[in-house]
PDB file of C-alpha atoms in Angstrom:
ATOM      1  CA  MET A   1      35.236-117.600-202.072  1.00 46.00           C
ATOM      2  CA  SER A   2      37.423-114.536-201.818  1.00 48.00           C
ATOM      3  CA  ASN A   3      40.278-114.027-199.386  1.00 49.00           C
ATOM      4  CA  GLN A   4      38.284-111.367-197.532  1.00 47.00           C
ATOM      5  CA  ASP A   5      35.487-113.886-196.746  1.00 50.00           C
ATOM      6  CA  GLU A   6      37.915-116.489-195.346  1.00 50.00           C
ATOM      7  CA  ALA A   7      39.969-114.233-193.163  1.00 52.00           C
ATOM      8  CA  PRO A   8      37.449-113.711-190.292  1.00 52.00           C
ATOM      9  CA  GLU A   9      36.698-117.424-190.050  1.00 51.00           C
ATOM     10  CA  ASN A  10      40.328-118.351-189.875  1.00 54.00           C
ATOM     11  CA  ARG A  11      40.984-115.815-187.166  1.00 53.00           C
ATOM     12  CA  LEU A  12      37.988-117.150-185.145  1.00 47.00           C
ATOM     13  CA  ARG A  13      39.184-120.743-185.314  1.00 51.00           C
ATOM     14  CA  LYS A  14      42.577-119.753-184.036  1.00 52.00           C
ATOM     15  CA  GLU A  15      41.086-118.079-180.946  1.00 52.00           C
ATOM     16  CA  LEU A  16      38.660-120.894-179.932  1.00 49.00           C
ATOM     17  CA  PRO A  17      39.863-124.155-178.308  1.00 53.00           C
ATOM     18  CA  ASP A  18      40.111-127.044-180.672  1.00 53.00           C
ATOM     19  CA  GLU A  19      37.716-129.263-178.703  1.00 52.00           C
ATOM     20  CA  VAL A  20      34.908-126.706-178.682  1.00 49.00           C
ATOM     21  CA  PRO A  21      32.919-126.738-181.960  1.00 52.00           C
ATOM     22  CA  VAL A  22      31.663-123.503-183.448  1.00 48.00           C
ATOM     23  CA  ALA A  23      27.918-123.193-183.575  1.00 48.00           C
ATOM     24  CA  SER A  24      26.550-121.618-186.725  1.00 48.00           C
ATOM     25  CA  SER A  25      23.484-119.414-186.641  1.00 46.00           C
ATOM     26  CA  GLY A  26      20.793-119.679-189.222  1.00 48.00           C
ATOM     27  CA  GLY A  27      20.104-117.132-191.867  1.00 47.00           C
ATOM     28  CA  GLY A  28      23.754-116.489-192.671  1.00 46.00           C
ATOM     29  CA  ALA A  29      24.321-114.258-189.546  1.00 45.00           C
ATOM     30  CA  ALA A  30      27.817-113.683-188.166  1.00 47.00           C
ATOM     31  CA  GLU A  31      29.082-116.441-185.795  1.00 50.00           C
ATOM     32  CA  LYS A  32      29.741-115.600-182.038  1.00 50.00           C
ATOM     33  CA  PRO A  33      32.393-117.216-179.774  1.00 52.00           C
ATOM     34  CA  ALA A  34      31.044-119.740-177.136  1.00 53.00           C
ATOM     35  CA  GLU A  35      31.777-119.512-173.389  1.00 55.00           C
ATOM     36  CA  THR A  36      34.757-121.451-172.064  1.00 64.00           C
ATOM     37  CA  VAL A  37      33.799-124.584-170.053  1.00 65.00           C
ATOM     38  CA  LEU A  38      36.141-125.073-167.029  1.00 66.00           C
ATOM     39  CA  THR A  39      37.056-128.452-165.667  1.00 74.00           C
ATOM     40  CA  GLY A  40      36.673-129.373-161.959  1.00 68.00           C
ATOM     41  CA  ARG A  41      40.367-128.918-161.215  1.00 70.00           C
ATOM     42  CA  GLN A  42      40.374-125.497-162.839  1.00 71.00           C
ATOM     43  CA  ARG A  43      37.371-124.400-160.748  1.00 71.00           C
ATOM     44  CA  LEU A  44      39.105-125.651-157.548  1.00 65.00           C
ATOM     45  CA  VAL A  45      42.288-123.739-158.374  1.00 67.00           C
ATOM     46  CA  GLN A  46      40.286-120.646-159.214  1.00 66.00           C
ATOM     47  CA  GLY A  47      38.429-120.870-155.849  1.00 64.00           C
ATOM     48  CA  LEU A  48      41.604-121.323-153.789  1.00 61.00           C
ATOM     49  CA  TRP A  49      43.805-118.753-155.459  1.00 62.00           C
ATOM     50  CA  PRO A  50      44.153-115.963-154.805  1.00 62.00           C
ATOM     51  CA  PRO A  51      43.273-116.756-151.123  1.00 62.00           C
ATOM     52  CA  ARG A  52      40.506-114.691-149.460  1.00 64.00           C
ATOM     53  CA  VAL A  53      41.172-114.537-145.656  1.00 61.00           C
ATOM     54  CA  THR A  54      38.758-112.735-143.355  1.00 71.00           C
ATOM     55  CA  ARG A  55      39.675-111.183-140.003  1.00 72.00           C
ATOM     56  CA  ALA A  56      37.799-113.868-138.010  1.00 74.00           C
ATOM     57  CA  GLN A  57      39.597-116.655-139.885  1.00 72.00           C
ATOM     58  CA  LEU A  58      42.931-115.002-139.175  1.00 73.00           C
ATOM     59  CA  ILE A  59      42.173-114.768-135.432  1.00 79.00           C
ATOM     60  CA  VAL A  60      41.080-118.426-135.283  1.00 76.00           C
ATOM     61  CA  ALA A  61      44.243-119.445-137.109  1.00 76.00           C
ATOM     62  CA  LEU A  62      46.420-117.549-134.610  1.00 79.00           C
ATOM     63  CA  LEU A  63      44.605-119.107-131.646  1.00 80.00           C
ATOM     64  CA  LEU A  64      45.015-122.588-133.077  1.00 81.00           C
ATOM     65  CA  PHE A  65      48.684-121.914-133.694  1.00 80.00           C
ATOM     66  CA  GLY A  66      49.173-120.740-130.101  1.00 81.00           C
ATOM     67  CA  LEU A  67      47.330-123.776-128.722  1.00 79.00           C
ATOM     68  CA  GLY A  68      49.367-126.155-130.804  1.00 81.00           C
ATOM     69  CA  PHE A  69      52.603-124.457-129.755  1.00 80.00           C
ATOM     70  CA  GLY A  70      51.684-124.698-126.063  1.00 78.00           C
ATOM     71  CA  LEU A  71      50.809-128.378-126.356  1.00 77.00           C
ATOM     72  CA  ALA A  72      54.069-129.027-128.110  1.00 78.00           C
ATOM     73  CA  VAL A  73      56.041-127.275-125.354  1.00 76.00           C
ATOM     74  CA  GLN A  74      54.162-129.191-122.627  1.00 72.00           C
ATOM     75  CA  VAL A  75      54.769-132.524-124.310  1.00 68.00           C
ATOM     76  CA  ALA A  76      58.431-131.672-124.774  1.00 66.00           C
ATOM     77  CA  SER A  77      58.741-130.673-121.089  1.00 65.00           C
ATOM     78  CA  ASN A  78      57.088-133.875-119.873  1.00 60.00           C
ATOM     79  CA  SER A  79      59.232-135.873-122.207  1.00 59.00           C
ATOM     80  CA  ASP A  80      62.402-134.185-120.930  1.00 56.00           C
ATOM     81  CA  SER A  81      61.364-134.783-117.286  1.00 55.00           C
ATOM     82  CA  GLY A  82      60.559-138.424-117.955  1.00 55.00           C
ATOM     83  CA  ASN A  83      63.800-138.883-119.839  1.00 57.00           C
ATOM     84  CA  ALA A  84      65.697-137.297-116.944  1.00 55.00           C
ATOM     85  CA  LEU A  85      64.144-139.683-114.432  1.00 59.00           C
ATOM     86  CA  ARG A  86      64.684-142.672-116.691  1.00 63.00           C
ATOM     87  CA  GLY A  87      68.320-141.727-117.051  1.00 63.00           C
ATOM     88  CA  ALA A  88      68.898-141.069-113.345  1.00 65.00           C
ATOM     89  CA  ARG A  89      70.960-143.365-111.182  1.00 71.00           C
ATOM     90  CA  GLN A  90      69.476-145.557-108.507  1.00 74.00           C
ATOM     91  CA  GLU A  91      71.020-143.413-105.755  1.00 76.00           C
ATOM     92  CA  ASP A  92      69.432-140.293-107.250  1.00 71.00           C
ATOM     93  CA  LEU A  93      66.037-141.973-107.455  1.00 72.00           C
ATOM     94  CA  VAL A  94      66.294-143.079-103.822  1.00 75.00           C
ATOM     95  CA  ARG A  95      67.252-139.548-102.775  1.00 76.00           C
ATOM     96  CA  ILE A  96      64.309-138.085-104.714  1.00 76.00           C
ATOM     97  CA  LEU A  97      61.913-140.556-103.081  1.00 79.00           C
ATOM     98  CA  ASP A  98      63.303-139.713 -99.625  1.00 79.00           C
ATOM     99  CA  GLU A  99      62.834-135.999-100.275  1.00 80.00           C
ATOM    100  CA  LEU A 100      59.276-136.600-101.416  1.00 82.00           C
ATOM    101  CA  ASP A 101      58.579-138.689 -98.305  1.00 83.00           C
ATOM    102  CA  ASP A 102      60.052-135.977 -96.054  1.00 83.00           C
ATOM    103  CA  ARG A 103      58.035-133.290 -97.768  1.00 83.00           C
ATOM    104  CA  SER A 104      54.873-135.367 -97.494  1.00 85.00           C
ATOM    105  CA  GLN A 105      55.546-135.928 -93.787  1.00 86.00           C
ATOM    106  CA  ARG A 106      56.119-132.208 -93.200  1.00 86.00           C
ATOM    107  CA  LEU A 107      52.887-131.382 -94.970  1.00 86.00           C
ATOM    108  CA  GLU A 108      51.040-133.984 -92.903  1.00 87.00           C
ATOM    109  CA  ASP A 109      52.506-132.586 -89.662  1.00 86.00           C
ATOM    110  CA  GLU A 110      51.538-129.077 -90.714  1.00 85.00           C
ATOM    111  CA  LYS A 111      48.025-130.266 -91.515  1.00 86.00           C
ATOM    112  CA  GLN A 112      47.676-131.907 -88.101  1.00 87.00           C
ATOM    113  CA  GLY A 113      48.993-128.759 -86.399  1.00 84.00           C
ATOM    114  CA  LEU A 114      46.459-126.601 -88.217  1.00 85.00           C
ATOM    115  CA  GLU A 115      43.686-129.018 -87.289  1.00 86.00           C
ATOM    116  CA  ARG A 116      44.727-128.853 -83.612  1.00 86.00           C
ATOM    117  CA  GLN A 117      44.733-125.065 -83.741  1.00 83.00           C
ATOM    118  CA  GLN A 118      41.300-125.088 -85.312  1.00 82.00           C
ATOM    119  CA  GLN A 119      40.021-127.438 -82.617  1.00 83.00           C
ATOM    120  CA  GLU A 120      41.545-125.292 -79.872  1.00 82.00           C
ATOM    121  CA  LEU A 121      39.986-122.159 -81.342  1.00 80.00           C
ATOM    122  CA  GLU A 122      36.599-123.862 -81.556  1.00 79.00           C
ATOM    123  CA  ASN A 123      36.875-125.131 -77.976  1.00 80.00           C
ATOM    124  CA  SER A 124      38.017-121.708 -76.796  1.00 77.00           C
ATOM    125  CA  SER A 125      35.098-120.087 -78.576  1.00 75.00           C
ATOM    126  CA  ASP A 126      32.674-122.601 -77.065  1.00 78.00           C
ATOM    127  CA  GLN A 127      34.153-122.108 -73.594  1.00 79.00           C
ATOM    128  CA  ALA A 128      33.969-118.326 -73.953  1.00 79.00           C
ATOM    129  CA  GLU A 129      30.334-118.544 -75.048  1.00 80.00           C
ATOM    130  CA  GLU A 130      29.500-120.895 -72.176  1.00 78.00           C
ATOM    131  CA  ALA A 131      31.284-118.603 -69.705  1.00 79.00           C
ATOM    132  CA  ARG A 132      29.358-115.640 -71.063  1.00 83.00           C
ATOM    133  CA  LYS A 133      26.054-117.483 -70.668  1.00 84.00           C
ATOM    134  CA  GLN A 134      26.940-118.490 -67.113  1.00 82.00           C
ATOM    135  CA  THR A 135      27.933-114.918 -66.303  1.00 83.00           C
ATOM    136  CA  VAL A 136      24.639-113.565 -67.605  1.00 84.00           C
ATOM    137  CA  GLU A 137      22.698-116.195 -65.667  1.00 84.00           C
ATOM    138  CA  LYS A 138      24.684-115.528 -62.504  1.00 83.00           C
ATOM    139  CA  GLU A 139      24.086-111.814 -62.910  1.00 84.00           C
ATOM    140  CA  LYS A 140      20.354-112.419 -63.119  1.00 85.00           C
ATOM    141  CA  GLN A 141      20.409-114.598 -60.014  1.00 84.00           C
ATOM    142  CA  LEU A 142      22.376-112.026 -58.044  1.00 86.00           C
ATOM    143  CA  GLY A 143      20.072-109.312 -59.360  1.00 87.00           C
ATOM    144  CA  ILE A 144      17.057-111.189 -57.999  1.00 87.00           C
ATOM    145  CA  LEU A 145      18.687-111.506 -54.581  1.00 85.00           C
ATOM    146  CA  ALA A 146      19.756-107.856 -54.609  1.00 86.00           C
ATOM    147  CA  GLY A 147      16.318-106.715 -55.753  1.00 88.00           C
ATOM    148  CA  THR A 148      17.589-105.029 -58.927  1.00 90.00           C
ATOM    149  CA  VAL A 149      15.864-107.503 -61.265  1.00 91.00           C
ATOM    150  CA  ALA A 150      12.193-108.436 -61.446  1.00 92.00           C
ATOM    151  CA  ALA A 151      11.322-112.064 -60.777  1.00 93.00           C
ATOM    152  CA  GLN A 152       8.452-114.448 -61.268  1.00 94.00           C
ATOM    153  CA  GLY A 153       7.681-118.014 -60.271  1.00 95.00           C
ATOM    154  CA  PRO A 154       5.530-120.145 -57.986  1.00 96.00           C
ATOM    155  CA  GLY A 155       4.905-118.964 -54.485  1.00 96.00           C
ATOM    156  CA  ILE A 156       2.301-117.585 -52.100  1.00 95.00           C
ATOM    157  CA  THR A 157       0.410-114.391 -51.380  1.00 96.00           C
ATOM    158  CA  MET A 158      -0.101-113.515 -47.707  1.00 95.00           C
ATOM    159  CA  THR A 159      -2.534-110.755 -46.767  1.00 95.00           C
ATOM    160  CA  ILE A 160      -2.627-109.388 -43.184  1.00 94.00           C
ATOM    161  CA  GLU A 161      -5.710-107.372 -42.224  1.00 93.00           C
ATOM    162  CA  ASP A 162      -5.134-105.155 -39.152  1.00 90.00           C
ATOM    163  CA  THR A 163      -8.296-103.296 -38.255  1.00 88.00           C
ATOM    164  CA  LYS A 164      -7.176-102.718 -34.653  1.00 87.00           C
ATOM    165  CA  GLY A 165      -3.743-101.299 -35.530  1.00 86.00           C
ATOM    166  CA  THR A 166      -1.999-103.850 -33.335  1.00 90.00           C
ATOM    167  CA  VAL A 167       0.459-105.214 -35.911  1.00 91.00           C
ATOM    168  CA  GLU A 168       3.941-103.843 -35.321  1.00 92.00           C
ATOM    169  CA  ALA A 169       7.184-103.866 -37.279  1.00 92.00           C
ATOM    170  CA  ASP A 170       8.743-106.727 -35.318  1.00 93.00           C
ATOM    171  CA  MET A 171       5.779-108.977 -36.224  1.00 93.00           C
ATOM    172  CA  LEU A 172       6.225-108.302 -39.930  1.00 94.00           C
ATOM    173  CA  LEU A 173       9.968-108.832 -39.542  1.00 93.00           C
ATOM    174  CA  ASP A 174       9.301-112.221 -37.925  1.00 93.00           C
ATOM    175  CA  ALA A 175       7.127-113.134 -40.908  1.00 93.00           C
ATOM    176  CA  ILE A 176       9.913-112.148 -43.332  1.00 94.00           C
ATOM    177  CA  GLN A 177      12.496-114.146 -41.374  1.00 93.00           C
ATOM    178  CA  GLU A 178      10.209-117.193 -41.293  1.00 93.00           C
ATOM    179  CA  LEU A 179       9.660-116.976 -45.067  1.00 94.00           C
ATOM    180  CA  ARG A 180      13.391-116.715 -45.717  1.00 93.00           C
ATOM    181  CA  ALA A 181      14.041-119.732 -43.514  1.00 92.00           C
ATOM    182  CA  ALA A 182      11.461-121.664 -45.532  1.00 92.00           C
ATOM    183  CA  GLY A 183      13.257-120.904 -48.813  1.00 92.00           C
ATOM    184  CA  ALA A 184      11.736-117.641 -50.032  1.00 93.00           C
ATOM    185  CA  GLU A 185      13.807-116.269 -52.915  1.00 93.00           C
ATOM    186  CA  ALA A 186      12.060-112.943 -53.537  1.00 95.00           C
ATOM    187  CA  ILE A 187       9.721-110.955 -51.252  1.00 95.00           C
ATOM    188  CA  GLN A 188       7.683-107.851 -51.874  1.00 95.00           C
ATOM    189  CA  VAL A 189       5.553-106.038 -49.247  1.00 95.00           C
ATOM    190  CA  ASN A 190       3.028-103.426 -50.392  1.00 94.00           C
ATOM    191  CA  GLY A 191       5.061-102.609 -53.492  1.00 92.00           C
ATOM    192  CA  LEU A 192       8.431-102.478 -51.695  1.00 94.00           C
ATOM    193  CA  ARG A 193      11.199-104.992 -52.411  1.00 94.00           C
ATOM    194  CA  VAL A 194      12.597-106.797 -49.390  1.00 94.00           C
ATOM    195  CA  VAL A 195      16.310-107.679 -49.563  1.00 92.00           C
ATOM    196  CA  ALA A 196      19.016-108.730 -47.124  1.00 87.00           C
ATOM    197  CA  GLY A 197      19.593-105.183 -45.910  1.00 87.00           C
ATOM    198  CA  THR A 198      15.912-104.290 -45.463  1.00 91.00           C
ATOM    199  CA  TYR A 199      14.926-102.890 -42.062  1.00 91.00           C
ATOM    200  CA  LEU A 200      11.463-102.298 -40.545  1.00 93.00           C
ATOM    201  CA  THR A 201      10.533 -99.717 -37.920  1.00 93.00           C
ATOM    202  CA  ASP A 202       7.342 -98.532 -36.247  1.00 91.00           C
ATOM    203  CA  SER A 203       6.065 -95.191 -37.423  1.00 85.00           C
ATOM    204  CA  GLY A 204       3.121 -94.189 -35.253  1.00 82.00           C
ATOM    205  CA  LYS A 205       0.294 -96.572 -36.112  1.00 80.00           C
ATOM    206  CA  SER A 206       2.056 -97.525 -39.334  1.00 87.00           C
ATOM    207  CA  VAL A 207       5.169 -99.466 -40.252  1.00 93.00           C
ATOM    208  CA  SER A 208       8.128 -98.184 -42.256  1.00 92.00           C
ATOM    209  CA  VAL A 209      10.098-100.442 -44.635  1.00 93.00           C
ATOM    210  CA  ASP A 210      13.522 -98.974 -45.419  1.00 91.00           C
ATOM    211  CA  GLY A 211      12.113 -95.582 -44.437  1.00 90.00           C
ATOM    212  CA  ASN A 212       8.985 -95.928 -46.592  1.00 93.00           C
ATOM    213  CA  LYS A 213       5.713 -95.892 -44.635  1.00 93.00           C
ATOM    214  CA  ILE A 214       3.154 -98.619 -45.410  1.00 92.00           C
ATOM    215  CA  ASN A 215      -0.306 -99.191 -43.978  1.00 91.00           C
ATOM    216  CA  ALA A 216      -2.581-102.198 -43.474  1.00 90.00           C
ATOM    217  CA  PRO A 217      -3.589-104.365 -45.136  1.00 93.00           C
ATOM    218  CA  PHE A 218      -0.061-105.740 -45.487  1.00 94.00           C
ATOM    219  CA  ARG A 219       0.224-107.759 -48.655  1.00 96.00           C
ATOM    220  CA  PHE A 220       3.211-110.105 -49.039  1.00 96.00           C
ATOM    221  CA  LYS A 221       4.125-111.513 -52.456  1.00 96.00           C
ATOM    222  CA  VAL A 222       6.639-114.326 -52.014  1.00 96.00           C
ATOM    223  CA  ILE A 223       8.391-116.520 -54.618  1.00 95.00           C
ATOM    224  CA  GLY A 224       9.442-119.974 -53.475  1.00 94.00           C
ATOM    225  CA  ASN A 225       8.129-123.481 -53.059  1.00 95.00           C
ATOM    226  CA  PRO A 226       4.485-123.082 -51.916  1.00 94.00           C
ATOM    227  CA  GLN A 227       4.574-126.474 -50.183  1.00 94.00           C
ATOM    228  CA  ASP A 228       7.367-125.180 -47.923  1.00 93.00           C
ATOM    229  CA  LEU A 229       6.279-121.581 -47.459  1.00 94.00           C
ATOM    230  CA  GLU A 230       2.676-122.068 -46.340  1.00 93.00           C
ATOM    231  CA  PRO A 231       3.348-124.758 -43.687  1.00 93.00           C
ATOM    232  CA  ALA A 232       6.173-122.623 -42.263  1.00 92.00           C
ATOM    233  CA  LEU A 233       3.687-119.827 -41.580  1.00 92.00           C
ATOM    234  CA  ASN A 234       1.067-122.113 -40.041  1.00 91.00           C
ATOM    235  CA  ILE A 235       3.230-124.030 -37.582  1.00 90.00           C
ATOM    236  CA  PRO A 236       1.996-123.960 -33.976  1.00 90.00           C
ATOM    237  CA  GLY A 237       3.158-120.764 -32.347  1.00 88.00           C
ATOM    238  CA  GLY A 238       4.266-119.427 -35.687  1.00 89.00           C
ATOM    239  CA  VAL A 239       3.533-116.260 -37.628  1.00 91.00           C
ATOM    240  CA  VAL A 240      -0.165-116.858 -38.298  1.00 92.00           C
ATOM    241  CA  GLN A 241      -1.053-117.737 -34.688  1.00 92.00           C
ATOM    242  CA  THR A 242       0.962-114.770 -33.335  1.00 91.00           C
ATOM    243  CA  LEU A 243      -0.843-112.333 -35.620  1.00 93.00           C
ATOM    244  CA  GLU A 244      -4.235-113.824 -34.863  1.00 92.00           C
ATOM    245  CA  LYS A 245      -3.563-113.331 -31.131  1.00 91.00           C
ATOM    246  CA  GLU A 246      -3.213-109.631 -31.947  1.00 88.00           C
ATOM    247  CA  GLN A 247      -6.689-109.779 -33.541  1.00 90.00           C
ATOM    248  CA  ALA A 248      -5.263-109.579 -37.062  1.00 92.00           C
ATOM    249  CA  THR A 249      -6.599-111.699 -39.905  1.00 93.00           C
ATOM    250  CA  VAL A 250      -4.141-113.675 -42.057  1.00 94.00           C
ATOM    251  CA  ALA A 251      -4.966-115.223 -45.453  1.00 94.00           C
ATOM    252  CA  VAL A 252      -2.402-117.348 -47.310  1.00 94.00           C
ATOM    253  CA  GLU A 253      -2.979-118.325 -50.955  1.00 94.00           C
ATOM    254  CA  ARG A 254      -0.798-120.521 -53.123  1.00 94.00           C
ATOM    255  CA  SER A 255      -0.147-119.640 -56.769  1.00 94.00           C
ATOM    256  CA  ASP A 256       1.780-121.090 -59.699  1.00 95.00           C
ATOM    257  CA  LYS A 257       2.871-117.626 -60.802  1.00 94.00           C
ATOM    258  CA  ILE A 258       3.847-114.818 -58.478  1.00 95.00           C
ATOM    259  CA  VAL A 259       5.347-111.649 -59.971  1.00 95.00           C
ATOM    260  CA  VAL A 260       7.729-109.614 -57.840  1.00 94.00           C
ATOM    261  CA  ASP A 261       8.368-106.488 -59.887  1.00 93.00           C
ATOM    262  CA  ALA A 262       9.331-103.932 -57.242  1.00 92.00           C
ATOM    263  CA  LEU A 263      12.977-102.928 -57.780  1.00 91.00           C
ATOM    264  CA  ARG A 264      15.721-101.358 -55.734  1.00 86.00           C
ATOM    265  CA  ALA A 265      18.559 -99.241 -57.051  1.00 84.00           C
ATOM    266  CA  ALA A 266      21.946-100.952 -57.005  1.00 79.00           C
ATOM    267  CA  LYS A 267      24.039 -99.528 -54.202  1.00 78.00           C
ATOM    268  CA  GLN A 268      27.777 -99.143 -54.519  1.00 78.00           C
ATOM    269  CA  PRO A 269      29.550-100.192 -51.312  1.00 78.00           C
ATOM    270  CA  ASP A 270      31.537 -97.471 -49.634  1.00 81.00           C
ATOM    271  CA  TYR A 271      34.323 -99.582 -48.155  1.00 83.00           C
ATOM    272  CA  ALA A 272      34.099-103.165 -49.384  1.00 79.00           C
ATOM    273  CA  ARG A 273      36.144-104.030 -52.474  1.00 80.00           C
ATOM    274  CA  SER A 274      36.582-107.246 -54.388  1.00 71.00           C
ATOM    275  CA  SER A 275      39.598-109.301 -53.301  1.00 72.00           C
ATOM    276  CA  VAL A 276      39.900-110.962 -56.717  1.00 60.00           C
ATOM    277  CA  GLN A 277      42.896-109.552 -58.595  1.00 55.00           C
TER     278      GLN A 277
END
């Protein structure tokens, strides 16, 4: 062979690794270099270097670093505190325990004081609510007596028929007084409310109640205990017999529900004032 034929082969052998054999192609064609086969270690090194760090990996690494640093500081602080207590003298430990006991006692006293205040506030609120309810109830009761509030309850209905015109104001007033003595709590006569200051006068053949003229039949609507009201009217020589002597007809009917809805305007006293300061 000539030197020109050997030169390419020699150069090829120098470039290829010794352990990789050269494959020859058939038909006398020119030989091509084979691919380099990497070992496992070489592939690992090639994958790790140069490093490829993404933004998410960098953030996670920083967070982990911060967490580890904080844990290290906390452990060091606890260790320093524990070492300080372990190295303290017995007098110092006793003083620390006394201070802790005093602080615990102060906190307990403060807790009890707050609980007492809470209880007082709750009791005060309950008392205020109860007082308000009693005030409202008392106002209703006084309103019924004053005739400024409508009322309902058991009672009687008394109807006086006077065809002769012989019934006078004093007879109706006697009937009202007898009903009050028997426990009547609310009285209404022909749509007019009867209260403590009500007055009756004769007005021709009619009767006036607080200046308002009413005519027969006189219809009384009375709230109270029916078992007390009716017998009080029918006693011998009482209201019913007196009216019947005047040729009037009296009918008394008990009822479980009597509605007294005639109202009077509240009147402000001219001279009387409350003595409560």
